[in-house]
Coordinates of C-alpha atoms in Angstrom, one line a residue:
M1 CA -8.9 246.7 -10.1
T2 CA -9.0 243.7 -12.6
T3 CA -11.6 240.9 -12.8
P4 CA -10.0 237.4 -12.8
S5 CA -9.2 236.2 -16.1
S6 CA -11.2 232.9 -16.1
T7 CA -13.9 231.5 -14.6
D8 CA -11.6 227.9 -14.5
P9 CA -10.8 226.9 -11.0
L10 CA -7.2 226.0 -11.7
A11 CA -6.4 229.0 -13.7
T12 CA -8.0 231.2 -10.7
L13 CA -6.1 229.1 -8.0
K14 CA -2.8 229.9 -9.7
E15 CA -3.7 233.5 -10.4
L16 CA -4.5 233.9 -6.8
L17 CA -1.6 231.7 -5.5
D18 CA 0.7 234.4 -7.1
V19 CA -0.9 236.7 -5.1
V20 CA -0.5 235.1 -1.7
A21 CA 3.0 234.2 -2.6
A22 CA 3.9 237.9 -3.3
N23 CA 2.2 239.0 0.2
G24 CA -0.4 241.0 -1.9
D25 CA -2.8 243.4 -0.2
H26 CA -6.3 242.3 0.8
F27 CA -7.4 244.4 -2.3
T28 CA -5.1 242.5 -4.8
L29 CA -6.1 239.4 -3.5
L30 CA -10.0 239.8 -3.6
Q31 CA -9.6 241.8 -6.8
V32 CA -11.5 245.0 -5.8
A33 CA -10.9 248.9 -5.9
R34 CA -9.8 250.5 -2.5
D35 CA -13.1 252.1 -2.4
A36 CA -15.0 249.3 -3.0
T37 CA -18.3 248.9 -1.0
P38 CA -18.6 246.3 1.6
G39 CA -21.3 244.8 -0.7
Q40 CA -18.9 244.6 -3.5
V41 CA -16.4 243.0 -1.4
R42 CA -18.7 240.5 -0.3
D43 CA -19.7 239.9 -3.8
Q44 CA -16.4 239.1 -5.0
Y45 CA -15.3 237.0 -2.0
F46 CA -18.4 234.6 -2.6
R47 CA -17.4 234.5 -6.3
L48 CA -13.8 233.7 -5.4
A49 CA -15.0 231.1 -2.7
K50 CA -16.7 229.1 -5.2
L51 CA -14.1 229.0 -7.3
V52 CA -11.4 227.8 -5.0
H53 CA -13.2 225.9 -2.3
P54 CA -10.8 223.2 -1.7
D55 CA -13.6 220.7 -1.3
L56 CA -14.2 220.9 -5.2
P57 CA -13.9 218.0 -7.1
V58 CA -11.4 219.5 -9.4
F59 CA -8.9 219.8 -6.2
Q60 CA -9.5 216.3 -5.3
S61 CA -7.1 214.8 -7.9
S62 CA -4.1 216.1 -5.6
P63 CA -3.2 216.6 -2.1
K64 CA -1.1 219.7 -3.4
L65 CA -3.9 221.0 -5.3
K66 CA -6.2 220.7 -2.5
G67 CA -3.6 222.2 -0.1
D68 CA -3.0 224.9 -2.4
A69 CA -6.9 225.9 -2.7
A70 CA -6.9 225.5 1.3
R71 CA -4.7 228.1 1.6
V72 CA -6.0 230.7 -0.9
F73 CA -9.2 230.1 0.4
Q74 CA -8.1 231.0 3.9
A75 CA -6.4 233.9 2.6
I76 CA -9.5 235.5 0.6
T77 CA -11.5 234.4 3.6
A78 CA -9.1 236.8 6.0
A79 CA -9.1 239.2 3.5
N80 CA -13.0 239.4 3.4
A81 CA -13.3 239.5 7.1
T82 CA -11.0 242.8 7.4
L83 CA -12.6 244.5 4.7
A84 CA -16.2 243.5 5.5
D85 CA -15.5 245.3 8.7
A86 CA -15.5 249.1 8.9
Q87 CA -13.0 249.3 12.1
K88 CA -10.6 246.5 10.6
R89 CA -10.8 248.0 7.1
A90 CA -9.6 251.5 8.6
T91 CA -6.6 249.9 10.7
Y92 CA -5.9 247.7 7.6
L93 CA -5.6 250.8 5.6
A94 CA -3.7 252.8 7.8
S95 CA -1.1 249.8 7.8
L96 CA -0.8 250.3 4.1
E97 CA 0.2 254.2 4.3
P98 CA 4.2 254.5 4.4
Q99 CA 5.3 255.4 8.0
P100 CA 7.5 258.4 7.9
E101 CA 11.2 257.7 8.6
P102 CA 12.2 258.5 12.3
V103 CA 14.4 261.9 12.6
H104 CA 17.6 261.4 14.6
V105 CA 18.2 264.4 16.8
E106 CA 21.3 264.8 18.2
V107 CA 20.9 266.0 21.7
F108 CA 24.5 266.8 22.8
P109 CA 26.7 267.4 20.1
A110 CA 29.7 264.6 20.1
P111 CA 33.0 265.6 21.5

């Protein structure tokens, strides 16, 4: 998985907003591999949280920036909560797997 292209809060915010807008999965949002350990997930979460926390001075200049930062912060917090818990992570991974198409079986032939 890629790491953020910048340690600049505004660039990181824009990058993560794009993922949130595209309904990206938790792994993409936190920028970790699917086989990342809980410790790696936690470390990446804290690194991103420090960059996009809505109370940072860089986001205080505009209500829109602060709102965007809050939205991204909530998304990465939810992603961390899901991926850090083994049971929630297993359920989440199962939800990502493609579901088989239902098979239509005609019980009685049409007249």
